[in-house]
Amino acid sequence: MSIRYLLRRLATLGLVLLGVSIVVFSVQPLLPGSAARVRLGVQATDEAVAALEARMGLDRPLVVQYLDWAGGIVLRGDFGDSMVTGTPIRDEIVRRVPATVGLAFAALVVGLAIALPLGLLSALKPGGKRDLAASIFSQVGVSIPDFWMGILFILLFAETLGWLPSSGYAPLSAGLGAWASHLVLPALTAGLISGSIMTRFVRSALLEVLGMDYVRTARAKGVAARRVLTKHVLRNAAISIVTIIGLQMATLLSSIVVIEIIFAWPGLGQLALNATLQRDYPVLQASVLMAAVAFTVVNLLTDLSYVLLDPSVEVA
């Protein structure tokens, strides 16, 4: 991978984040009501609201407010203060990021553990019993709402069997057992849905490669089936599979809010929901921006992995 290609991709990432930050910041002035009014309450006088707006810098031009906000994030990692609690948003973000990233990564591992073998078995004998079983699993998985599956798991594994806690979060510092026991149910819920989606893509990617002329030629020459699978099929389908893995990871990081709410998981999704309900705009802006950053960074890593798998992608 050349430095030029890496710099070009980083520049693209920077432009995307710049556009996202402008959109995220521009929404607040369009919303009804004043941020100062929200903090002081409806009983506050107009003079008190105006004074607080001046202290918060809300009476300045929007361009100046944006530059101050974006500059604080880029230069100091400062997202401002919460309108409700008055505490620095950065502290809340730092506290919640590990919970969300850990849950999304665990869900992706569960999804891959399901999708890779099922997709492979399904593609090797299309139309067979295994293909039918994988297709039914995939259809059922994408059809069941995540909140319903989460509630079902809580009723079965927590309330009925008593094997796992129904909700909550334990950091790694509390012990590996406590951390894993709280992680299993939310990761299983998100992972089953993610796995059902990825199974269809893995099957399609492998079927496409299996139908290529070079695979048929290798088989006609008597190359062993295992070697055809590992050297030709899996290797050439890797880019398509990596694409769906990257998209799923980005999706999990930015939209796992429902799972976090059901299992009382203290991540960024729950933070964004609370900020929305409390009209805490600065926290909401920071949450949306962090989700956008996660999405774009995962996509960047996915693009860079293409080059490692197939160097000709860099030229294209």
Coordinates of C-alpha atoms in Angstrom, one line a residue, residues 3 55 87 92-93 117 120 124 127 167 184-185 198 237 257 284 290:
I3 CA 1.6 6.4 1.1
R55 CA -22.5 33.6 28.0
T87 CA -20.9 18.4 32.9
E92 CA -19.6 11.0 29.1
I93 CA -18.4 10.1 25.6
P117 CA -20.1 -21.6 7.9
L120 CA -20.2 -21.8 2.8
L124 CA -21.4 -25.6 -1.9
G127 CA -30.7 -26.1 -3.7
S167 CA -29.8 -6.3 31.9
V184 CA -23.9 -12.6 26.2
L185 CA -27.6 -11.7 25.7
M198 CA -24.4 -11.7 6.3
A237 CA -14.6 -13.9 -2.6
V257 CA -29.4 1.9 20.2
L284 CA -27.1 14.8 20.7
M290 CA -19.4 10.0 17.0

